[in-house]
Structure formats: structure tokens, C-alpha cells
């Protein structure tokens, strides 16, 4: 019995070539994704500003090293935890700050970018850290899936502003005494 399998062998060779080509494409795309992820991680780790993300329930999804340093936090212990209760639970005067009233929750509910210039976050040791922060919605396929918050510690800036105000008041007092 003899059977001509030339066409079958040709199809198998073509299939192997396509499979090899697909494996190459997958390897290239995987390398591109890994490179892109490494670049994003490098940016997050290199910035001096604090950056963290929350899901739609306000649970921490990521936090960069600068934010951890500024607030005395351990990233691994916080992932999956409600961040508001840790760092934004009270106003500067000490009165409670309900999570529902937090601008980050406004971003999560309405998809609005919110910037706050005169607020505090709370360091792990309990002292307030004056901050300027901005919340931005993360949107995927038209739906809000979380928010990214970036913030700056403005302790030094506030100290300089206070010193400038004290100097201005002293100069005004001196001018009144002279006159």
C-alpha cells in the first residue's frame, strides 16, 4: 500500500512555521510588556512625590516608596487595606474626617479630578503631615476602576510661609512704633 502524503507534510510544515512565528510574537510582546512594567515601576520608585492607588472600595492597590517614607508606612502591610483610615482619618484640627467626605471618594463616585491644597495626612507615628494632593480617576472601558492620588509634603513650605508672615507682622509693628 502506498499513499502520497506530500500535501499533508506541506501542511504540517506550514503549521510548524506559523506556530514558531506565533511563539516569536508572544515572546516579543511579553518582553515589551515586561520592559513597560519595569519603566512604570522605575518612574514610581524614582519620583519624590508620594503616589498611591485605590480601588473602587478605597482599598490600597499600590503605593510608591516616597509615600511610604513621607508617612512612615510599610507598603506590604497596607496593600488591600482601606488607606483613608490610616492616613486621612482626621482633619488638621483633629476632628474626624469621614471616608464618605474624602475627595478621593468623590473621584471614585463621580470620576472628577480633585486637587486639595490645604490638608494633612497622618504619619504612622501620629503627627500630621501638611500636604497638597490631587486625585485622578482610573477609567477602564468607560468605568471607574479606582483612583490615583499624588501628593507632596509641604511642611517646609508652610514653615517658610509662617516665617514670612511673622516677619511681615514684625515689620508692621516696627513701622507703627516708629511712627
Short mmCIF file of N, CA and C in Angstrom, two decimals:
data_model
loop_
_atom_site.label_atom_id
_atom_site.label_comp_id
_atom_site.label_asym_id
_atom_site.label_seq_id
_atom_site.Cartn_x
_atom_site.Cartn_y
_atom_site.Cartn_z
N UNK A 1 0.87 -1.16 0.00
CA UNK A 1 0.00 0.00 0.00
C UNK A 1 0.91 1.22 0.00
N UNK A 2 0.61 2.12 -0.82
CA UNK A 2 1.40 3.35 -0.92
C UNK A 2 0.43 4.53 -0.94
N UNK A 3 0.77 5.56 -0.14
CA UNK A 3 -0.09 6.74 -0.07
C UNK A 3 0.79 7.97 -0.21
N UNK A 4 0.38 8.92 -0.99
CA UNK A 4 1.13 10.17 -1.19
C UNK A 4 0.74 11.14 -0.07
N UNK A 5 1.71 11.45 0.80
CA UNK A 5 1.44 12.35 1.94
C UNK A 5 2.17 13.69 1.77
N UNK A 6 2.51 14.02 0.59
CA UNK A 6 3.23 15.27 0.31
C UNK A 6 2.42 16.47 0.78
N UNK A 7 1.15 16.52 0.46
CA UNK A 7 0.33 17.67 0.87
C UNK A 7 0.19 17.74 2.39
N UNK A 8 0.06 16.59 3.03
CA UNK A 8 -0.04 16.57 4.50
C UNK A 8 1.25 17.08 5.13
N UNK A 9 2.40 16.65 4.60
CA UNK A 9 3.70 17.12 5.10
C UNK A 9 3.84 18.62 4.89
N UNK A 10 3.39 19.11 3.77
CA UNK A 10 3.45 20.55 3.48
C UNK A 10 2.61 21.33 4.48
N UNK A 11 1.41 20.83 4.77
CA UNK A 11 0.54 21.48 5.77
C UNK A 11 1.18 21.44 7.16
N UNK A 12 1.78 20.33 7.52
CA UNK A 12 2.44 20.23 8.83
C UNK A 12 3.59 21.21 8.92
N UNK A 13 4.38 21.33 7.84
CA UNK A 13 5.49 22.30 7.83
C UNK A 13 4.97 23.72 7.96
N UNK A 14 3.91 24.02 7.24
CA UNK A 14 3.32 25.36 7.31
C UNK A 14 2.79 25.64 8.71
N UNK A 15 2.16 24.65 9.32
CA UNK A 15 1.65 24.78 10.68
C UNK A 15 2.79 25.03 11.67
N UNK A 16 3.90 24.29 11.50
CA UNK A 16 5.07 24.50 12.37
C UNK A 16 5.63 25.91 12.20
N UNK A 17 5.66 26.41 10.99
CA UNK A 17 6.16 27.76 10.75
C UNK A 17 5.27 28.80 11.42
N UNK A 18 3.95 28.62 11.26
CA UNK A 18 3.02 29.54 11.91
C UNK A 18 3.15 29.48 13.44
N UNK A 19 3.29 28.29 13.95
CA UNK A 19 3.44 28.12 15.40
C UNK A 19 4.72 28.80 15.88
N UNK A 20 5.81 28.62 15.15
CA UNK A 20 7.07 29.27 15.51
C UNK A 20 6.94 30.78 15.45
N UNK A 21 6.26 31.27 14.41
CA UNK A 21 6.05 32.72 14.27
C UNK A 21 5.21 33.25 15.44
N UNK A 22 4.16 32.55 15.80
CA UNK A 22 3.32 32.96 16.93
C UNK A 22 4.11 32.95 18.24
N UNK A 23 4.94 31.96 18.45
CA UNK A 23 5.77 31.91 19.65
C UNK A 23 6.73 33.09 19.70
N UNK A 24 7.28 33.47 18.54
CA UNK A 24 8.16 34.64 18.48
C UNK A 24 7.39 35.91 18.84
N UNK A 25 6.17 36.06 18.27
CA UNK A 25 5.34 37.23 18.58
C UNK A 25 5.01 37.31 20.06
N UNK A 26 4.64 36.18 20.64
CA UNK A 26 4.32 36.15 22.07
C UNK A 26 5.55 36.54 22.89
N UNK A 27 6.71 36.01 22.53
CA UNK A 27 7.94 36.35 23.25
C UNK A 27 8.27 37.83 23.13
N UNK A 28 8.08 38.41 21.94
CA UNK A 28 8.33 39.84 21.74
C UNK A 28 7.37 40.68 22.56
N UNK A 29 6.09 40.34 22.52
CA UNK A 29 5.09 41.11 23.28
C UNK A 29 5.34 40.99 24.79
N UNK A 30 5.70 39.81 25.24
CA UNK A 30 6.00 39.61 26.65
C UNK A 30 7.19 40.47 27.07
N UNK A 31 8.20 40.51 26.24
CA UNK A 31 9.38 41.34 26.53
C UNK A 31 9.00 42.82 26.56
N UNK A 32 8.14 43.25 25.62
CA UNK A 32 7.69 44.65 25.61
C UNK A 32 6.90 44.98 26.86
N UNK A 33 6.00 44.09 27.26
CA UNK A 33 5.21 44.32 28.48
C UNK A 33 6.10 44.36 29.72
N UNK A 34 7.06 43.46 29.79
CA UNK A 34 7.98 43.45 30.93
C UNK A 34 8.79 44.74 30.98
N UNK A 35 9.24 45.20 29.84
CA UNK A 35 10.00 46.44 29.77
C UNK A 35 9.14 47.63 30.17
N UNK A 36 7.91 47.66 29.67
CA UNK A 36 6.98 48.75 30.01
C UNK A 36 6.68 48.75 31.51
N UNK A 37 6.43 47.58 32.07
CA UNK A 37 6.16 47.47 33.50
C UNK A 37 7.36 47.90 34.33
N UNK A 38 8.56 47.53 33.89
CA UNK A 38 9.78 47.94 34.59
C UNK A 38 9.94 49.45 34.54
N UNK A 39 9.62 50.07 33.40
CA UNK A 39 9.72 51.53 33.28
C UNK A 39 8.72 52.22 34.21
N UNK A 40 7.50 51.72 34.26
CA UNK A 40 6.49 52.30 35.14
C UNK A 40 6.93 52.17 36.60
N UNK A 41 7.43 51.00 36.97
CA UNK A 41 7.91 50.78 38.34
C UNK A 41 9.06 51.74 38.66
N UNK A 42 9.97 51.92 37.70
CA UNK A 42 11.11 52.83 37.90
C UNK A 42 10.63 54.26 38.11
N UNK A 43 9.66 54.69 37.33
CA UNK A 43 9.11 56.03 37.49
C UNK A 43 8.49 56.19 38.88
N UNK A 44 7.66 55.23 39.28
CA UNK A 44 7.02 55.30 40.60
C UNK A 44 8.04 55.31 41.73
N UNK A 45 9.09 54.52 41.58
CA UNK A 45 10.09 54.43 42.63
C UNK A 45 11.03 55.63 42.64
N UNK A 46 11.15 56.34 41.53
CA UNK A 46 12.10 57.44 41.42
C UNK A 46 11.51 58.80 41.74
N UNK A 47 10.22 58.95 41.69
CA UNK A 47 9.62 60.26 41.93
C UNK A 47 9.71 60.64 43.40
N UNK A 48 9.86 61.94 43.63
CA UNK A 48 9.94 62.44 45.01
C UNK A 48 8.54 62.62 45.61
N UNK A 49 7.53 62.69 44.76
CA UNK A 49 6.16 62.83 45.24
C UNK A 49 5.61 61.49 45.68
N UNK A 50 4.71 61.53 46.63
CA UNK A 50 4.03 60.31 47.04
C UNK A 50 2.94 59.98 46.04
N UNK A 51 2.83 58.72 45.71
CA UNK A 51 1.80 58.26 44.77
C UNK A 51 1.23 56.94 45.29
N UNK A 52 -0.10 56.87 45.32
CA UNK A 52 -0.73 55.61 45.67
C UNK A 52 -2.03 55.46 44.90
N UNK A 53 -2.51 54.24 44.82
CA UNK A 53 -3.75 53.96 44.12
C UNK A 53 -4.71 53.20 45.00
N UNK A 54 -5.99 53.43 44.75
CA UNK A 54 -7.04 52.72 45.47
C UNK A 54 -8.03 52.14 44.48
N UNK A 55 -8.69 51.06 44.89
CA UNK A 55 -9.75 50.50 44.05
C UNK A 55 -11.05 51.23 44.37
N UNK A 56 -12.15 50.78 43.80
CA UNK A 56 -13.42 51.48 43.98
C UNK A 56 -13.96 51.39 45.40
N UNK A 57 -13.37 50.54 46.23
CA UNK A 57 -13.78 50.43 47.63
C UNK A 57 -12.84 51.19 48.56
N UNK A 58 -11.87 51.91 47.98
CA UNK A 58 -10.92 52.67 48.79
C UNK A 58 -9.79 51.82 49.37
N UNK A 59 -9.63 50.61 48.85
CA UNK A 59 -8.57 49.73 49.33
C UNK A 59 -7.29 50.02 48.53
N UNK A 60 -6.17 50.07 49.23
CA UNK A 60 -4.89 50.39 48.61
C UNK A 60 -4.48 49.30 47.62
N UNK A 61 -4.14 49.72 46.39
CA UNK A 61 -3.69 48.77 45.37
C UNK A 61 -2.19 48.88 45.11
N UNK A 62 -1.63 50.08 45.30
CA UNK A 62 -0.18 50.27 45.19
C UNK A 62 0.20 51.56 45.92
N UNK A 63 1.46 51.64 46.30
CA UNK A 63 1.99 52.84 46.95
C UNK A 63 3.48 52.88 46.65
N UNK A 64 3.99 54.07 46.34
CA UNK A 64 5.42 54.15 45.98
C UNK A 64 6.28 54.39 47.23
N UNK A 65 7.59 54.17 47.11
CA UNK A 65 8.49 54.32 48.26
C UNK A 65 8.49 55.73 48.85
N UNK A 66 8.35 56.76 48.02
CA UNK A 66 8.34 58.13 48.55
C UNK A 66 7.16 58.33 49.49
N UNK A 67 6.00 57.82 49.13
CA UNK A 67 4.83 57.94 50.00
C UNK A 67 5.06 57.20 51.31
N UNK A 68 5.66 56.02 51.22
CA UNK A 68 5.95 55.25 52.43
C UNK A 68 6.91 56.01 53.34
N UNK A 69 7.95 56.61 52.75
CA UNK A 69 8.91 57.39 53.56
C UNK A 69 8.24 58.58 54.23
N UNK A 70 7.47 59.33 53.46
CA UNK A 70 6.83 60.55 54.00
C UNK A 70 5.86 60.24 55.13
N UNK A 71 5.22 59.08 55.05
CA UNK A 71 4.16 58.76 56.00
C UNK A 71 4.53 57.64 56.98
N UNK A 72 5.76 57.14 56.89
CA UNK A 72 6.21 56.09 57.80
C UNK A 72 5.44 54.79 57.65
N UNK A 73 5.12 54.43 56.43
CA UNK A 73 4.29 53.26 56.17
C UNK A 73 5.09 52.10 55.61
N UNK A 74 4.55 50.91 55.77
CA UNK A 74 5.10 49.70 55.18
C UNK A 74 4.14 49.25 54.08
N UNK A 75 4.57 49.34 52.83
CA UNK A 75 3.70 49.06 51.69
C UNK A 75 3.08 47.66 51.76
N UNK A 76 3.88 46.67 52.07
CA UNK A 76 3.39 45.30 52.04
C UNK A 76 2.28 45.06 53.06
N UNK A 77 2.35 45.76 54.18
CA UNK A 77 1.33 45.58 55.21
C UNK A 77 0.03 46.31 54.85
N UNK A 78 0.09 47.27 53.93
CA UNK A 78 -1.08 48.09 53.62
C UNK A 78 -1.87 47.67 52.39
N UNK A 79 -1.24 46.96 51.46
CA UNK A 79 -1.93 46.59 50.23
C UNK A 79 -3.19 45.80 50.58
N UNK A 80 -4.31 46.27 50.01
CA UNK A 80 -5.59 45.63 50.27
C UNK A 80 -6.32 46.19 51.48
N UNK A 81 -5.71 47.16 52.16
CA UNK A 81 -6.32 47.77 53.35
C UNK A 81 -6.94 49.13 52.98
N UNK A 82 -7.94 49.60 53.75
CA UNK A 82 -8.50 50.93 53.48
C UNK A 82 -7.50 52.01 53.91
N UNK A 83 -6.99 52.76 52.95
CA UNK A 83 -5.94 53.75 53.21
C UNK A 83 -6.48 54.97 53.95
N UNK A 84 -7.72 55.35 53.71
CA UNK A 84 -8.28 56.54 54.37
C UNK A 84 -8.17 56.42 55.90
N UNK A 85 -8.47 55.27 56.42
CA UNK A 85 -8.43 55.06 57.87
C UNK A 85 -7.02 55.20 58.43
N UNK A 86 -6.01 55.00 57.60
CA UNK A 86 -4.62 55.09 58.06
C UNK A 86 -4.04 56.48 57.98
N UNK A 87 -4.32 57.19 56.86
CA UNK A 87 -3.60 58.45 56.64
C UNK A 87 -4.47 59.69 56.55
N UNK A 88 -5.79 59.52 56.46
CA UNK A 88 -6.64 60.70 56.22
C UNK A 88 -7.88 60.69 57.10
N UNK A 89 -7.75 60.08 58.26
CA UNK A 89 -8.88 59.86 59.17
C UNK A 89 -9.35 61.10 59.90
N UNK A 90 -8.49 62.13 59.99
CA UNK A 90 -8.83 63.34 60.74
C UNK A 90 -8.37 64.58 60.00
N UNK A 91 -9.08 65.68 60.25
CA UNK A 91 -8.66 66.97 59.72
C UNK A 91 -7.47 67.47 60.54
N UNK A 92 -6.87 68.56 60.11
CA UNK A 92 -5.70 69.12 60.80
C UNK A 92 -6.00 69.45 62.26
N UNK A 93 -7.22 69.89 62.54
CA UNK A 93 -7.60 70.23 63.90
C UNK A 93 -7.92 69.03 64.77
N UNK A 94 -7.94 67.84 64.18
CA UNK A 94 -8.18 66.63 64.96
C UNK A 94 -9.58 66.07 64.81
N UNK A 95 -10.53 66.85 64.26
CA UNK A 95 -11.89 66.34 64.10
C UNK A 95 -11.92 65.24 63.04
N UNK A 96 -12.79 64.28 63.26
CA UNK A 96 -12.87 63.10 62.37
C UNK A 96 -13.20 63.51 60.94
N UNK A 97 -12.62 62.80 60.00
CA UNK A 97 -12.83 63.04 58.58
C UNK A 97 -13.46 61.77 58.01
N UNK A 98 -14.75 61.80 57.80
CA UNK A 98 -15.47 60.62 57.32
C UNK A 98 -14.99 60.23 55.93
N UNK A 99 -14.84 58.95 55.69
CA UNK A 99 -14.38 58.46 54.38
C UNK A 99 -15.31 58.94 53.27
N UNK A 100 -16.60 59.02 53.54
CA UNK A 100 -17.56 59.45 52.52
C UNK A 100 -17.32 60.89 52.08
N UNK A 101 -16.74 61.71 52.97
CA UNK A 101 -16.49 63.12 52.66
C UNK A 101 -15.12 63.34 52.00
N UNK A 102 -14.31 62.33 51.94
CA UNK A 102 -12.95 62.44 51.41
C UNK A 102 -12.98 62.72 49.90
N UNK A 103 -12.18 63.67 49.43
CA UNK A 103 -12.13 63.98 48.00
C UNK A 103 -11.79 62.77 47.12
N UNK A 104 -11.03 61.82 47.64
CA UNK A 104 -10.73 60.62 46.85
C UNK A 104 -12.01 59.85 46.56
N UNK A 105 -12.91 59.81 47.52
CA UNK A 105 -14.19 59.13 47.29
C UNK A 105 -15.06 59.88 46.29
N UNK A 106 -14.92 61.21 46.26
CA UNK A 106 -15.63 62.00 45.24
C UNK A 106 -15.12 61.60 43.86
N UNK A 107 -13.81 61.42 43.75
CA UNK A 107 -13.23 60.98 42.48
C UNK A 107 -13.75 59.60 42.11
N UNK A 108 -13.83 58.70 43.08
CA UNK A 108 -14.32 57.35 42.82
C UNK A 108 -15.80 57.34 42.42
N UNK A 109 -16.59 58.22 43.03
CA UNK A 109 -18.03 58.26 42.73
C UNK A 109 -18.32 58.96 41.41
N UNK A 110 -17.68 60.12 41.20
CA UNK A 110 -18.05 60.98 40.07
C UNK A 110 -17.03 61.02 38.94
N UNK A 111 -15.86 60.46 39.15
CA UNK A 111 -14.84 60.48 38.11
C UNK A 111 -14.19 61.83 37.92
N UNK A 112 -14.29 62.70 38.91
CA UNK A 112 -13.73 64.05 38.81
C UNK A 112 -12.31 64.09 39.37
N UNK A 113 -11.48 64.91 38.74
CA UNK A 113 -10.15 65.19 39.28
C UNK A 113 -10.34 66.23 40.39
N UNK A 114 -9.76 65.97 41.53
CA UNK A 114 -9.88 66.88 42.67
C UNK A 114 -8.48 67.21 43.17
N UNK A 115 -8.22 68.52 43.39
CA UNK A 115 -6.95 68.95 43.96
C UNK A 115 -7.24 69.68 45.26
N UNK A 116 -6.48 69.32 46.30
CA UNK A 116 -6.66 69.91 47.63
C UNK A 116 -5.32 70.51 48.04
N UNK A 117 -5.32 71.80 48.42
CA UNK A 117 -4.06 72.49 48.70
C UNK A 117 -3.79 72.73 50.18
N UNK A 118 -4.76 72.46 51.03
CA UNK A 118 -4.55 72.77 52.45
C UNK A 118 -5.14 71.65 53.30
N UNK A 119 -4.44 70.54 53.36
CA UNK A 119 -4.93 69.39 54.09
C UNK A 119 -3.76 68.68 54.76
N UNK A 120 -4.05 67.72 55.60
CA UNK A 120 -2.99 66.92 56.22
C UNK A 120 -3.27 65.44 56.00
N UNK A 121 -2.19 64.69 55.89
CA UNK A 121 -2.22 63.24 56.02
C UNK A 121 -1.58 62.95 57.37
N UNK A 122 -1.77 61.77 57.87
CA UNK A 122 -1.25 61.43 59.20
C UNK A 122 -0.14 60.40 59.08
N UNK A 123 0.99 60.73 59.67
CA UNK A 123 2.16 59.85 59.70
C UNK A 123 1.83 58.66 60.61
N UNK A 124 2.50 57.55 60.39
CA UNK A 124 2.27 56.34 61.20
C UNK A 124 2.51 56.59 62.68
N UNK A 125 3.41 57.55 63.02
CA UNK A 125 3.68 57.84 64.43
C UNK A 125 2.67 58.82 65.04
N UNK A 126 1.70 59.28 64.23
CA UNK A 126 0.62 60.10 64.76
C UNK A 126 0.72 61.59 64.49
N UNK A 127 1.83 62.09 63.93
CA UNK A 127 1.89 63.53 63.69
C UNK A 127 1.32 63.87 62.31
N UNK A 128 0.73 65.08 62.20
CA UNK A 128 0.15 65.47 60.91
C UNK A 128 1.24 65.89 59.93
N UNK A 129 1.03 65.58 58.65
CA UNK A 129 1.95 65.96 57.59
C UNK A 129 1.16 66.86 56.63
N UNK A 130 1.47 68.16 56.59
CA UNK A 130 0.76 69.05 55.65
C UNK A 130 1.03 68.61 54.22
N UNK A 131 -0.02 68.49 53.42
CA UNK A 131 0.12 68.01 52.05
C UNK A 131 -0.72 68.83 51.08
N UNK A 132 -0.29 68.79 49.84
CA UNK A 132 -1.09 69.18 48.69
C UNK A 132 -1.28 67.89 47.91
N UNK A 133 -2.51 67.56 47.57
CA UNK A 133 -2.71 66.32 46.84
C UNK A 133 -3.75 66.47 45.74
N UNK A 134 -3.68 65.53 44.81
CA UNK A 134 -4.60 65.52 43.69
C UNK A 134 -5.03 64.08 43.44
N UNK A 135 -6.33 63.89 43.23
CA UNK A 135 -6.84 62.56 42.94
C UNK A 135 -7.34 62.53 41.50
N UNK A 136 -7.03 61.45 40.81
CA UNK A 136 -7.42 61.27 39.41
C UNK A 136 -8.09 59.91 39.26
N UNK A 137 -9.21 59.87 38.54
CA UNK A 137 -9.87 58.57 38.36
C UNK A 137 -9.08 57.68 37.40
N UNK A 138 -9.13 56.38 37.67
CA UNK A 138 -8.61 55.39 36.73
C UNK A 138 -9.85 54.81 36.04
N UNK A 139 -9.87 54.94 34.71
CA UNK A 139 -11.05 54.53 33.95
C UNK A 139 -10.64 53.46 32.94
N UNK A 140 -11.37 52.35 32.95
CA UNK A 140 -11.14 51.27 32.00
C UNK A 140 -12.48 50.93 31.35
N UNK A 141 -12.51 50.93 30.04
CA UNK A 141 -13.72 50.61 29.28
C UNK A 141 -14.91 51.46 29.73
N UNK A 142 -14.65 52.73 30.02
CA UNK A 142 -15.71 53.66 30.39
C UNK A 142 -16.17 53.58 31.83
N UNK A 143 -15.58 52.71 32.63
CA UNK A 143 -15.99 52.56 34.03
C UNK A 143 -14.84 52.93 34.95
N UNK A 144 -15.17 53.58 36.05
CA UNK A 144 -14.16 53.94 37.06
C UNK A 144 -13.76 52.66 37.78
N UNK A 145 -12.46 52.37 37.77
CA UNK A 145 -11.96 51.16 38.42
C UNK A 145 -11.08 51.48 39.63
N UNK A 146 -10.87 52.77 39.89
CA UNK A 146 -10.06 53.18 41.02
C UNK A 146 -9.63 54.63 40.88
N UNK A 147 -8.67 55.02 41.70
CA UNK A 147 -8.15 56.38 41.66
C UNK A 147 -6.67 56.35 41.98
N UNK A 148 -5.95 57.31 41.41
CA UNK A 148 -4.54 57.52 41.72
C UNK A 148 -4.44 58.83 42.46
N UNK A 149 -3.71 58.82 43.56
CA UNK A 149 -3.52 60.02 44.35
C UNK A 149 -2.04 60.35 44.36
N UNK A 150 -1.71 61.59 44.01
CA UNK A 150 -0.32 62.04 44.12
C UNK A 150 -0.30 63.18 45.13
N UNK A 151 0.73 63.21 45.96
CA UNK A 151 0.79 64.24 47.00
C UNK A 151 2.22 64.68 47.27
N UNK A 152 2.32 65.89 47.83
CA UNK A 152 3.61 66.45 48.23
C UNK A 152 3.54 66.85 49.69
N UNK A 153 4.60 66.58 50.41
CA UNK A 153 4.75 67.04 51.79
C UNK A 153 5.16 68.51 51.71
N UNK A 154 4.34 69.40 52.25
CA UNK A 154 4.63 70.83 52.17
C UNK A 154 4.98 71.41 53.54
N UNK A 155 5.54 70.59 54.41
CA UNK A 155 5.91 71.04 55.75
C UNK A 155 6.86 72.23 55.67
N UNK A 156 7.91 72.12 54.87
CA UNK A 156 8.89 73.21 54.76
C UNK A 156 8.26 74.45 54.16
N UNK A 157 7.44 74.28 53.14
CA UNK A 157 6.78 75.42 52.51
C UNK A 157 5.90 76.16 53.52
N UNK A 158 5.14 75.40 54.30
CA UNK A 158 4.28 76.03 55.31
C UNK A 158 5.10 76.75 56.37
N UNK A 159 6.24 76.16 56.76
CA UNK A 159 7.11 76.81 57.75
C UNK A 159 7.65 78.13 57.20
N UNK A 160 8.04 78.14 55.92
CA UNK A 160 8.52 79.38 55.29
C UNK A 160 7.42 80.42 55.20
N UNK A 161 6.21 79.99 54.86
CA UNK A 161 5.08 80.92 54.80
C UNK A 161 4.79 81.51 56.17
N UNK A 162 4.85 80.67 57.22
CA UNK A 162 4.62 81.16 58.58
C UNK A 162 5.71 82.14 58.99
N UNK A 163 6.97 81.83 58.66
CA UNK A 163 8.08 82.73 58.99
C UNK A 163 7.93 84.06 58.25
N UNK A 164 7.52 84.01 56.99
CA UNK A 164 7.31 85.24 56.21
C UNK A 164 6.20 86.07 56.82
N UNK A 165 5.12 85.42 57.24
CA UNK A 165 4.01 86.15 57.87
C UNK A 165 4.45 86.78 59.20
N UNK A 166 5.23 86.04 59.98
CA UNK A 166 5.75 86.59 61.24
C UNK A 166 6.64 87.79 60.97
N UNK A 167 7.49 87.70 59.95
CA UNK A 167 8.37 88.82 59.59
C UNK A 167 7.55 90.02 59.14
N UNK A 168 6.49 89.79 58.36
CA UNK A 168 5.63 90.89 57.91
C UNK A 168 4.95 91.56 59.09
N UNK A 169 4.44 90.77 60.03
CA UNK A 169 3.79 91.33 61.21
C UNK A 169 4.77 92.12 62.06
N UNK A 170 5.99 91.59 62.19
CA UNK A 170 7.01 92.30 62.96
C UNK A 170 7.38 93.62 62.29
N UNK A 171 7.47 93.62 60.96
CA UNK A 171 7.80 94.85 60.22
C UNK A 171 6.68 95.87 60.37
N UNK A 172 5.43 95.42 60.32
CA UNK A 172 4.31 96.35 60.50
C UNK A 172 4.31 96.93 61.91
N UNK A 173 4.60 96.11 62.90
CA UNK A 173 4.64 96.57 64.29
C UNK A 173 5.76 97.58 64.45
N UNK A 174 6.92 97.31 63.87
CA UNK A 174 8.05 98.24 63.93
C UNK A 174 7.71 99.55 63.26
N UNK A 175 7.02 99.51 62.14
CA UNK A 175 6.62 100.73 61.42
C UNK A 175 5.66 101.55 62.27
N UNK A 176 4.74 100.86 62.98
CA UNK A 176 3.81 101.58 63.86
C UNK A 176 4.54 102.23 65.02
N UNK A 177 5.50 101.53 65.59
CA UNK A 177 6.28 102.06 66.72
C UNK A 177 7.08 103.28 66.26
N UNK A 178 7.69 103.22 65.11
CA UNK A 178 8.46 104.34 64.58
C UNK A 178 7.60 105.56 64.36
N UNK A 179 6.39 105.33 63.84
CA UNK A 179 5.55 106.49 63.55
C UNK A 179 4.93 107.02 64.83
#
